[in-house]
Amino acid sequence: MRRALRGAVAAALLATSLALPFAPASAADLRIVNGGFDGGLTGWSGSHSPGGVDAAVWDGRTTARITDADPAAAYGRESMPGLPATAGIRYTLYGEVWADSGTAYLYLRFRDASGRLLAAGANASATGRQWNRVTASGVAPTGTATVSALIYSGVTDVGTAYWDEVLITRDVTDLGVQIESSVPNATTFAGGSAYALYTGTADTNPQLAVIDVATEQVTRKITIPDTAATPTVGGWAAATATDGSIYLGTYPNSKLYRYVPGQSTVTDLGRAEGGYSFIWDLEPGADGKVYGGTYNDGRYFKYDNGAFTTIGSVPVVEGAQYVRSLAHDPAANATYLGTGTNAGLIRFDNVTGRVDRLLPDAYAHNSMVGGLTWTGGRLFAWIDRTLLVLRVVRQTDGSYAAVTDATITDVDLHQSPAREGKVWFVREGLLHSYDVDTRAVQATDVRPGLDVTGYTWVDGTLVGLGTAADGTRIFKYDPASGRWSTRVVSGTPVLPAAINALGAGPDGKVYTGGYLTGGTGVYDPLRGDGDDNRPDTPTLNGLSQTDSLLAHNGLLYIGAYPSAKLYSYDPARSWPPTLRYTGGAAGDKADDCEPGKGPPPQDRPYALAGAPDGTVYMGTVPKYGKRSGALTIWKEGTAGRTVCVASNQSVVSLAYAGGRLFGGTSTRGALGVDPVYAPGASAMLFSYDPADGGVRTYQLPLTAPKAVTALAEVDGELWGLAGGSLFTLDPARPEAITAKRLFPDPDYAAKPSMAWRDGVLLTVAQDPDHVYGTSGDQIFKIEKSSRALTVLLTVPGMEGLTADGFGNLYYKVNERLHRLAAPGS
């Protein structure tokens, strides 16, 4: 079914392609055998006069040397046999050459199935005692079966040339999967096994892995089924019912699945009524019942004996979109619900329906109660890395209230079941215990080295399973002896990860960041392999979801969600990158950017820009439930700071021009705000003056734009995209803004996330006459002088745009990276 969906996308792409006379190809890189001449002349056949070509080392590089001293002879070598080619497709050939004397030529050649030369193809030439890149491009004629490269010195020519790095590409290439993930989002335990749920993508189903706790090996992998109408991408919820069944809650189809240990498949139980998209958490009740909470309608439900029942009102707490976490007290038949996006915590009596609000007032302005555990007679509530230990007491009037026994900061999400009066958790990387009776927190010197997604006890040993930089790990600790271990689980699912962000690095490679499960992909342009279902290079692990990438002053800067983390990475050094700043630690949790207040903690860093003095700027969307994004200013040697620039708007685009930083806003705040867009607001342009910190805002000559999603400095001007319109200005006179309609405005109601990251504007050094960009599903170019628009390609579901050192463009569709050969070739 997933392959069928990919085929449908490919067909739609073919049907809707505009402006370029080619059909997209669906395979990974074409690689000329020994294109870098590291193997001498292997793979390069003689052409024209004998001799004249040999292998040589020149300027520290392995090369093919053409020596032509005879004006009556021609010398060359052709990459034979050629690579598979298709008539009607444009192919572009690149080569690097040092013409020590004379003129060096590169030819693109097309042959039929018998090897007969159909056309000499395009050619390019170079002179000069330095390394030059030459480019030849042409359309394969009728009957083409192969394409090849010819390095050449013709009749009447004399001279010596050194050739290296001969590379080729089609006009459109599906480069395939760039990032792989082996990260469980949810874990539950039963009968000596862990049951871990692994997230997929829109094209790849998630999987359930059964892991033997004793042997630390996967014993079974089960694909989660779905339908074309209700695809399953992943899941955050797993629970073991009292009858031993394993229940899984998924997204975006919000289905409940049951797995009976020992079977080879899972059962699709359907979904409770309503229009929600996520089952966020599941908790077992008595007699095989399972309770669940949802997003985006804040529903509390149960599944019992084959039937779904919504419990209480919808939403269960007024104004709540998220029932993010649950904990069940079986003795009282009461369930605790953690809600958001304005944090809430209630006790729901499943017998009487009584609702009691328990959240301490100090946390009322937080976004979410992200985790709950009921164990040892206490409720453990996790709020923005603070763990509250609550005693729930019955009042004389029959109501319930919470008394805070302990407040513990910098704690990971999950806690263990209580054993011998203690609950275990990870704090600041170290394993800690909490004594329920004495309220004492005790640190150990044990460093589990993983983000735990679930705990259990096995014969007195604490067992935790979760994610680490090298995959899934299982952690074991014996409190009696102090012995512990952490080991990689063998045989876990390895699934593609959807690409969330892409950008060119300072090393010329294309970097991609993974959605939800994180991970970083690295692609070396035109040098990938022929397998488009696996990454060309191993996934770099250790970062969460990447939202933005910036090459600046020789470093790659990475903006990562959650908590708007800014990292820097030097490609000449080893991974992982260095954490520079955390926007989630900024501001007052209670306030948006109101006069004299804020900013609130930030979460999604969609915009990065650099200044000539090395300063890096980061534009962000705030934490859940807040409207005001912010601007972060960071420079090496400083602590960094985050400031308000526009109340009730997110900062989603940045560019440095004319000695100032310019930023674009979105009227959409964070997830969980209602209404989605700030009422009556128009997106705006602002400037930040590094000299004095002054912020000025500018109204755009457009009717109530919802977002300014792209900004770029273009030959001293500032260009921007607001919806479907292009605007330009002189940074010295920013009030004088001109605007031009390019496309209809995007349908933000159908896809609200577009108001954070719809458009891209990009300059490409190899084409100084145009600006490239995206809007919706379209890639376009604009002639700088006339502002004439040309749509290059329309690809359903495409997002993002960056360029390599050859001038080729890159975009993504779900988990796959695609290349559009330099349109000017």
PDB file of C-alpha atoms in Angstrom, residues 497-744:
ATOM      1  CA  ALA A 497      12.507   9.149   9.282  1.00  0.00           C
ATOM      2  CA  ALA A 498      10.627  11.964   7.601  1.00  0.00           C
ATOM      3  CA  ILE A 499      12.776  14.964   6.680  1.00  0.00           C
ATOM      4  CA  ASN A 500      11.791  18.089   8.574  1.00  0.00           C
ATOM      5  CA  ALA A 501      14.517  20.529   7.501  1.00  0.00           C
ATOM      6  CA  LEU A 502      17.269  20.691   4.914  1.00  0.00           C
ATOM      7  CA  GLY A 503      20.186  22.996   4.216  1.00  0.00           C
ATOM      8  CA  ALA A 504      23.631  23.198   2.653  1.00  0.00           C
ATOM      9  CA  GLY A 505      26.546  22.920   5.053  1.00  0.00           C
ATOM     10  CA  PRO A 506      29.815  24.866   4.926  1.00  0.00           C
ATOM     11  CA  ASP A 507      31.473  21.697   3.603  1.00  0.00           C
ATOM     12  CA  GLY A 508      29.264  21.652   0.501  1.00  0.00           C
ATOM     13  CA  LYS A 509      27.157  18.730   1.697  1.00  0.00           C
ATOM     14  CA  VAL A 510      23.386  18.734   2.071  1.00  0.00           C
ATOM     15  CA  TYR A 511      22.207  18.186   5.649  1.00  0.00           C
ATOM     16  CA  THR A 512      18.753  16.940   6.585  1.00  0.00           C
ATOM     17  CA  GLY A 513      17.082  16.834   9.992  1.00  0.00           C
ATOM     18  CA  GLY A 514      14.551  14.215  11.051  1.00  0.00           C
ATOM     19  CA  TYR A 515      10.977  14.840  12.098  1.00  0.00           C
ATOM     20  CA  LEU A 516       9.848  13.705  15.590  1.00  0.00           C
ATOM     21  CA  THR A 517      12.486  11.004  16.050  1.00  0.00           C
ATOM     22  CA  GLY A 518      15.379  13.341  15.235  1.00  0.00           C
ATOM     23  CA  GLY A 519      18.606  12.247  13.587  1.00  0.00           C
ATOM     24  CA  THR A 520      20.686  14.024  10.953  1.00  0.00           C
ATOM     25  CA  GLY A 521      21.407  12.930   7.391  1.00  0.00           C
ATOM     26  CA  VAL A 522      24.431  13.974   5.329  1.00  0.00           C
ATOM     27  CA  TYR A 523      24.431  13.784   1.537  1.00  0.00           C
ATOM     28  CA  ASP A 524      27.508  14.449  -0.643  1.00  0.00           C
ATOM     29  CA  PRO A 525      26.106  15.986  -3.860  1.00  0.00           C
ATOM     30  CA  LEU A 526      26.177  13.758  -6.963  1.00  0.00           C
ATOM     31  CA  ARG A 527      28.175  11.130  -5.099  1.00  0.00           C
ATOM     32  CA  GLY A 528      25.392   9.029  -3.617  1.00  0.00           C
ATOM     33  CA  ASP A 529      24.913   5.349  -4.260  1.00  0.00           C
ATOM     34  CA  GLY A 530      22.259   3.589  -6.325  1.00  0.00           C
ATOM     35  CA  ASP A 531      20.071   2.517  -3.385  1.00  0.00           C
ATOM     36  CA  ASP A 532      17.361   5.081  -2.775  1.00  0.00           C
ATOM     37  CA  ASN A 533      15.799   3.150   0.136  1.00  0.00           C
ATOM     38  CA  ARG A 534      18.726   3.581   2.546  1.00  0.00           C
ATOM     39  CA  PRO A 535      20.820   6.618   3.463  1.00  0.00           C
ATOM     40  CA  ASP A 536      24.120   7.029   1.642  1.00  0.00           C
ATOM     41  CA  THR A 537      25.882   7.751   4.928  1.00  0.00           C
ATOM     42  CA  PRO A 538      24.995   6.498   8.416  1.00  0.00           C
ATOM     43  CA  THR A 539      22.516   8.672  10.276  1.00  0.00           C
ATOM     44  CA  LEU A 540      24.110  10.999  12.812  1.00  0.00           C
ATOM     45  CA  ASN A 541      22.223  10.540  16.065  1.00  0.00           C
ATOM     46  CA  GLY A 542      21.933  12.626  19.187  1.00  0.00           C
ATOM     47  CA  LEU A 543      19.760  15.571  18.122  1.00  0.00           C
ATOM     48  CA  SER A 544      16.026  15.905  18.475  1.00  0.00           C
ATOM     49  CA  GLN A 545      13.798  17.222  15.685  1.00  0.00           C
ATOM     50  CA  THR A 546      15.630  19.778  13.520  1.00  0.00           C
ATOM     51  CA  ASP A 547      13.592  22.799  12.429  1.00  0.00           C
ATOM     52  CA  SER A 548      16.247  24.925  10.678  1.00  0.00           C
ATOM     53  CA  LEU A 549      19.822  24.844   9.339  1.00  0.00           C
ATOM     54  CA  LEU A 550      22.289  27.648   8.560  1.00  0.00           C
ATOM     55  CA  ALA A 551      25.850  27.620   7.193  1.00  0.00           C
ATOM     56  CA  HIS A 552      27.687  30.606   8.645  1.00  0.00           C
ATOM     57  CA  ASN A 553      31.362  31.449   9.148  1.00  0.00           C
ATOM     58  CA  GLY A 554      32.486  27.868   8.464  1.00  0.00           C
ATOM     59  CA  LEU A 555      30.036  26.284  10.900  1.00  0.00           C
ATOM     60  CA  LEU A 556      26.666  24.613  10.552  1.00  0.00           C
ATOM     61  CA  TYR A 557      24.092  26.052  12.962  1.00  0.00           C
ATOM     62  CA  ILE A 558      21.125  23.855  13.843  1.00  0.00           C
ATOM     63  CA  GLY A 559      17.833  24.944  15.394  1.00  0.00           C
ATOM     64  CA  ALA A 560      16.167  22.030  17.200  1.00  0.00           C
ATOM     65  CA  TYR A 561      12.769  21.425  18.802  1.00  0.00           C
ATOM     66  CA  PRO A 562      11.710  21.240  21.616  1.00  0.00           C
ATOM     67  CA  SER A 563      12.836  24.209  23.691  1.00  0.00           C
ATOM     68  CA  ALA A 564      14.360  26.072  20.709  1.00  0.00           C
ATOM     69  CA  LYS A 565      17.890  24.744  21.098  1.00  0.00           C
ATOM     70  CA  LEU A 566      20.684  26.305  19.043  1.00  0.00           C
ATOM     71  CA  TYR A 567      23.647  24.065  18.187  1.00  0.00           C
ATOM     72  CA  SER A 568      26.816  24.615  16.180  1.00  0.00           C
ATOM     73  CA  TYR A 569      28.779  21.968  14.309  1.00  0.00           C
ATOM     74  CA  ASP A 570      32.188  22.097  12.660  1.00  0.00           C
ATOM     75  CA  PRO A 571      32.235  19.495   9.862  1.00  0.00           C
ATOM     76  CA  ALA A 572      35.988  19.123  10.337  1.00  0.00           C
ATOM     77  CA  ARG A 573      35.370  17.819  13.851  1.00  0.00           C
ATOM     78  CA  SER A 574      33.530  14.831  15.232  1.00  0.00           C
ATOM     79  CA  TRP A 575      29.778  14.694  15.838  1.00  0.00           C
ATOM     80  CA  PRO A 576      27.756  15.593  17.978  1.00  0.00           C
ATOM     81  CA  PRO A 577      27.420  19.370  17.736  1.00  0.00           C
ATOM     82  CA  THR A 578      27.761  21.823  20.608  1.00  0.00           C
ATOM     83  CA  LEU A 579      24.702  23.206  22.385  1.00  0.00           C
ATOM     84  CA  ARG A 580      24.953  27.009  22.397  1.00  0.00           C
ATOM     85  CA  TYR A 581      21.611  28.285  23.691  1.00  0.00           C
ATOM     86  CA  THR A 582      18.185  27.094  24.836  1.00  0.00           C
ATOM     87  CA  GLY A 583      15.239  29.340  24.076  1.00  0.00           C
ATOM     88  CA  GLY A 584      12.956  27.172  26.191  1.00  0.00           C
ATOM     89  CA  ALA A 585      14.701  28.534  29.266  1.00  0.00           C
ATOM     90  CA  ALA A 586      13.889  32.133  28.342  1.00  0.00           C
ATOM     91  CA  GLY A 587      11.200  34.347  29.721  1.00  0.00           C
ATOM     92  CA  ASP A 588       8.330  34.107  32.142  1.00  0.00           C
ATOM     93  CA  LYS A 589       6.093  31.060  31.788  1.00  0.00           C
ATOM     94  CA  ALA A 590       3.061  33.162  32.708  1.00  0.00           C
ATOM     95  CA  ASP A 591       3.408  35.870  30.062  1.00  0.00           C
ATOM     96  CA  ASP A 592       3.312  36.458  26.346  1.00  0.00           C
ATOM     97  CA  CYS A 593       4.984  39.591  24.972  1.00  0.00           C
ATOM     98  CA  GLU A 594       2.848  42.080  26.793  1.00  0.00           C
ATOM     99  CA  PRO A 595       4.243  45.493  27.798  1.00  0.00           C
ATOM    100  CA  GLY A 596       7.041  44.923  30.260  1.00  0.00           C
ATOM    101  CA  LYS A 597       6.615  41.158  30.203  1.00  0.00           C
ATOM    102  CA  GLY A 598       7.793  38.091  28.382  1.00  0.00           C
ATOM    103  CA  PRO A 599       8.867  36.577  26.181  1.00  0.00           C
ATOM    104  CA  PRO A 600       7.398  33.202  27.069  1.00  0.00           C
ATOM    105  CA  PRO A 601       9.616  30.124  26.754  1.00  0.00           C
ATOM    106  CA  GLN A 602      10.303  29.347  23.107  1.00  0.00           C
ATOM    107  CA  ASP A 603       9.981  26.008  21.330  1.00  0.00           C
ATOM    108  CA  ARG A 604      10.273  25.859  17.514  1.00  0.00           C
ATOM    109  CA  PRO A 605      13.258  27.606  15.850  1.00  0.00           C
ATOM    110  CA  TYR A 606      12.089  27.951  12.249  1.00  0.00           C
ATOM    111  CA  ALA A 607      14.394  30.845  11.289  1.00  0.00           C
ATOM    112  CA  LEU A 608      18.169  31.327  11.451  1.00  0.00           C
ATOM    113  CA  ALA A 609      20.344  34.131  10.064  1.00  0.00           C
ATOM    114  CA  GLY A 610      23.940  35.212  10.475  1.00  0.00           C
ATOM    115  CA  ALA A 611      25.632  38.618  10.604  1.00  0.00           C
ATOM    116  CA  PRO A 612      29.126  39.503   9.345  1.00  0.00           C
ATOM    117  CA  ASP A 613      30.429  39.868  12.911  1.00  0.00           C
ATOM    118  CA  GLY A 614      29.571  36.231  13.654  1.00  0.00           C
ATOM    119  CA  THR A 615      26.303  36.869  15.475  1.00  0.00           C
ATOM    120  CA  VAL A 616      23.638  34.223  14.915  1.00  0.00           C
ATOM    121  CA  TYR A 617      19.958  35.168  15.124  1.00  0.00           C
ATOM    122  CA  MET A 618      17.170  32.692  15.773  1.00  0.00           C
ATOM    123  CA  GLY A 619      13.454  33.307  15.234  1.00  0.00           C
ATOM    124  CA  THR A 620      11.053  31.103  17.142  1.00  0.00           C
ATOM    125  CA  VAL A 621       7.516  29.917  17.805  1.00  0.00           C
ATOM    126  CA  PRO A 622       6.702  29.793  21.546  1.00  0.00           C
ATOM    127  CA  LYS A 623       5.802  26.868  23.774  1.00  0.00           C
ATOM    128  CA  TYR A 624       2.376  25.263  23.526  1.00  0.00           C
ATOM    129  CA  GLY A 625      -0.523  27.548  24.306  1.00  0.00           C
ATOM    130  CA  LYS A 626       1.402  30.820  23.838  1.00  0.00           C
ATOM    131  CA  ARG A 627       1.132  33.349  21.009  1.00  0.00           C
ATOM    132  CA  SER A 628       4.318  35.395  21.180  1.00  0.00           C
ATOM    133  CA  GLY A 629       7.422  34.150  19.480  1.00  0.00           C
ATOM    134  CA  ALA A 630      10.731  35.905  19.946  1.00  0.00           C
ATOM    135  CA  LEU A 631      14.161  36.761  18.593  1.00  0.00           C
ATOM    136  CA  THR A 632      17.300  35.199  20.039  1.00  0.00           C
ATOM    137  CA  ILE A 633      20.680  36.931  19.632  1.00  0.00           C
ATOM    138  CA  TRP A 634      23.756  34.762  20.218  1.00  0.00           C
ATOM    139  CA  LYS A 635      27.458  35.278  19.587  1.00  0.00           C
ATOM    140  CA  GLU A 636      30.505  33.265  20.612  1.00  0.00           C
ATOM    141  CA  GLY A 637      31.635  34.389  24.045  1.00  0.00           C
ATOM    142  CA  THR A 638      28.214  35.665  25.110  1.00  0.00           C
ATOM    143  CA  ALA A 639      25.413  34.016  27.056  1.00  0.00           C
ATOM    144  CA  GLY A 640      22.846  34.935  24.411  1.00  0.00           C
ATOM    145  CA  ARG A 641      19.487  36.538  25.025  1.00  0.00           C
ATOM    146  CA  THR A 642      15.898  36.309  23.814  1.00  0.00           C
ATOM    147  CA  VAL A 643      13.773  39.406  23.272  1.00  0.00           C
ATOM    148  CA  CYS A 644      10.217  40.261  22.311  1.00  0.00           C
ATOM    149  CA  VAL A 645       9.798  41.816  18.894  1.00  0.00           C
ATOM    150  CA  ALA A 646       6.093  41.379  18.080  1.00  0.00           C
ATOM    151  CA  SER A 647       3.327  40.664  20.566  1.00  0.00           C
ATOM    152  CA  ASN A 648       1.041  37.748  19.779  1.00  0.00           C
ATOM    153  CA  GLN A 649       3.002  36.709  16.681  1.00  0.00           C
ATOM    154  CA  SER A 650       5.655  34.105  15.960  1.00  0.00           C
ATOM    155  CA  VAL A 651       8.985  34.911  14.293  1.00  0.00           C
ATOM    156  CA  VAL A 652       9.331  32.574  11.301  1.00  0.00           C
ATOM    157  CA  SER A 653      11.777  34.228   8.854  1.00  0.00           C
ATOM    158  CA  LEU A 654      15.023  36.202   9.168  1.00  0.00           C
ATOM    159  CA  ALA A 655      17.597  37.841   6.891  1.00  0.00           C
ATOM    160  CA  TYR A 656      20.510  40.218   7.469  1.00  0.00           C
ATOM    161  CA  ALA A 657      20.635  43.129   5.018  1.00  0.00           C
ATOM    162  CA  GLY A 658      22.003  46.667   5.018  1.00  0.00           C
ATOM    163  CA  GLY A 659      23.595  46.368   8.446  1.00  0.00           C
ATOM    164  CA  ARG A 660      20.370  45.327  10.166  1.00  0.00           C
ATOM    165  CA  LEU A 661      18.461  42.142  10.853  1.00  0.00           C
ATOM    166  CA  PHE A 662      15.014  41.873   9.306  1.00  0.00           C
ATOM    167  CA  GLY A 663      12.378  39.434  10.502  1.00  0.00           C
ATOM    168  CA  GLY A 664       8.993  38.229   9.338  1.00  0.00           C
ATOM    169  CA  THR A 665       6.157  37.160  11.598  1.00  0.00           C
ATOM    170  CA  SER A 666       3.237  34.757  11.518  1.00  0.00           C
ATOM    171  CA  THR A 667      -0.124  35.474  13.094  1.00  0.00           C
ATOM    172  CA  ARG A 668      -0.213  31.847  14.148  1.00  0.00           C
ATOM    173  CA  GLY A 669       1.070  31.201  17.636  1.00  0.00           C
ATOM    174  CA  ALA A 670       2.012  27.853  19.106  1.00  0.00           C
ATOM    175  CA  LEU A 671      -0.017  24.676  18.942  1.00  0.00           C
ATOM    176  CA  GLY A 672      -2.976  24.819  21.270  1.00  0.00           C
ATOM    177  CA  VAL A 673      -3.924  28.477  20.924  1.00  0.00           C
ATOM    178  CA  ASP A 674      -7.547  29.186  20.113  1.00  0.00           C
ATOM    179  CA  PRO A 675      -8.287  30.698  17.672  1.00  0.00           C
ATOM    180  CA  VAL A 676      -5.337  29.463  15.629  1.00  0.00           C
ATOM    181  CA  TYR A 677      -4.564  32.928  14.250  1.00  0.00           C
ATOM    182  CA  ALA A 678      -4.409  36.085  16.348  1.00  0.00           C
ATOM    183  CA  PRO A 679      -7.770  37.821  15.792  1.00  0.00           C
ATOM    184  CA  GLY A 680      -7.570  40.847  13.510  1.00  0.00           C
ATOM    185  CA  ALA A 681      -3.779  40.680  13.245  1.00  0.00           C
ATOM    186  CA  SER A 682      -1.663  41.069  10.125  1.00  0.00           C
ATOM    187  CA  ALA A 683       1.774  39.527   9.756  1.00  0.00           C
ATOM    188  CA  MET A 684       4.475  42.156   9.682  1.00  0.00           C
ATOM    189  CA  LEU A 685       8.070  42.893   8.901  1.00  0.00           C
ATOM    190  CA  PHE A 686      10.396  44.115  11.645  1.00  0.00           C
ATOM    191  CA  SER A 687      14.014  45.229  11.873  1.00  0.00           C
ATOM    192  CA  TYR A 688      16.506  44.851  14.706  1.00  0.00           C
ATOM    193  CA  ASP A 689      19.442  47.243  14.953  1.00  0.00           C
ATOM    194  CA  PRO A 690      22.516  45.472  16.398  1.00  0.00           C
ATOM    195  CA  ALA A 691      24.012  48.822  17.414  1.00  0.00           C
ATOM    196  CA  ASP A 692      21.366  49.801  19.939  1.00  0.00           C
ATOM    197  CA  GLY A 693      18.932  46.871  20.087  1.00  0.00           C
ATOM    198  CA  GLY A 694      16.138  48.965  18.614  1.00  0.00           C
ATOM    199  CA  VAL A 695      13.182  47.185  17.044  1.00  0.00           C
ATOM    200  CA  ARG A 696      10.969  48.786  14.385  1.00  0.00           C
ATOM    201  CA  THR A 697       7.934  47.242  12.712  1.00  0.00           C
ATOM    202  CA  TYR A 698       6.625  47.850   9.183  1.00  0.00           C
ATOM    203  CA  GLN A 699       3.204  47.198   7.745  1.00  0.00           C
ATOM    204  CA  LEU A 700       3.158  45.396   4.412  1.00  0.00           C
ATOM    205  CA  PRO A 701       1.138  46.800   1.477  1.00  0.00           C
ATOM    206  CA  LEU A 702      -1.011  43.674   1.478  1.00  0.00           C
ATOM    207  CA  THR A 703      -4.456  42.803   2.829  1.00  0.00           C
ATOM    208  CA  ALA A 704      -4.130  41.104   6.219  1.00  0.00           C
ATOM    209  CA  PRO A 705      -1.312  38.653   5.392  1.00  0.00           C
ATOM    210  CA  LYS A 706      -1.177  35.732   7.787  1.00  0.00           C
ATOM    211  CA  ALA A 707       2.576  35.092   7.536  1.00  0.00           C
ATOM    212  CA  VAL A 708       5.890  36.319   6.157  1.00  0.00           C
ATOM    213  CA  THR A 709       7.470  32.915   5.645  1.00  0.00           C
ATOM    214  CA  ALA A 710      10.612  33.852   3.672  1.00  0.00           C
ATOM    215  CA  LEU A 711      13.203  36.624   3.635  1.00  0.00           C
ATOM    216  CA  ALA A 712      16.467  36.911   1.681  1.00  0.00           C
ATOM    217  CA  GLU A 713      19.118  39.521   0.969  1.00  0.00           C
ATOM    218  CA  VAL A 714      19.356  39.942  -2.826  1.00  0.00           C
ATOM    219  CA  ASP A 715      22.085  42.230  -4.194  1.00  0.00           C
ATOM    220  CA  GLY A 716      21.655  44.660  -1.309  1.00  0.00           C
ATOM    221  CA  GLU A 717      17.859  44.562  -1.331  1.00  0.00           C
ATOM    222  CA  LEU A 718      15.525  42.662   0.968  1.00  0.00           C
ATOM    223  CA  TRP A 719      13.084  40.244  -0.698  1.00  0.00           C
ATOM    224  CA  GLY A 720      10.252  38.492   1.114  1.00  0.00           C
ATOM    225  CA  LEU A 721       7.263  36.229   0.638  1.00  0.00           C
ATOM    226  CA  ALA A 722       3.959  36.916   2.386  1.00  0.00           C
ATOM    227  CA  GLY A 723       1.439  34.282   1.379  1.00  0.00           C
ATOM    228  CA  GLY A 724       1.459  34.287  -2.421  1.00  0.00           C
ATOM    229  CA  SER A 725       2.988  37.769  -2.774  1.00  0.00           C
ATOM    230  CA  LEU A 726       6.567  38.927  -3.265  1.00  0.00           C
ATOM    231  CA  PHE A 727       7.657  42.158  -1.584  1.00  0.00           C
ATOM    232  CA  THR A 728      10.955  44.022  -1.926  1.00  0.00           C
ATOM    233  CA  LEU A 729      12.581  47.016  -0.284  1.00  0.00           C
ATOM    234  CA  ASP A 730      15.792  48.954   0.142  1.00  0.00           C
ATOM    235  CA  PRO A 731      17.082  48.320   3.700  1.00  0.00           C
ATOM    236  CA  ALA A 732      18.034  52.004   3.888  1.00  0.00           C
ATOM    237  CA  ARG A 733      14.375  52.945   3.290  1.00  0.00           C
ATOM    238  CA  PRO A 734      12.416  49.996   4.715  1.00  0.00           C
ATOM    239  CA  GLU A 735       9.129  51.888   4.777  1.00  0.00           C
ATOM    240  CA  ALA A 736       9.059  52.030   0.953  1.00  0.00           C
ATOM    241  CA  ILE A 737       7.872  48.487   0.252  1.00  0.00           C
ATOM    242  CA  THR A 738       6.712  47.299  -3.149  1.00  0.00           C
ATOM    243  CA  ALA A 739       4.653  44.130  -3.553  1.00  0.00           C
ATOM    244  CA  LYS A 740       3.683  41.868  -6.441  1.00  0.00           C
ATOM    245  CA  ARG A 741       1.185  39.027  -6.473  1.00  0.00           C
ATOM    246  CA  LEU A 742       2.814  35.770  -7.661  1.00  0.00           C
ATOM    247  CA  PHE A 743       0.304  33.102  -6.608  1.00  0.00           C
ATOM    248  CA  PRO A 744      -2.991  32.823  -4.756  1.00  0.00           C
TER     249      PRO A 744
END
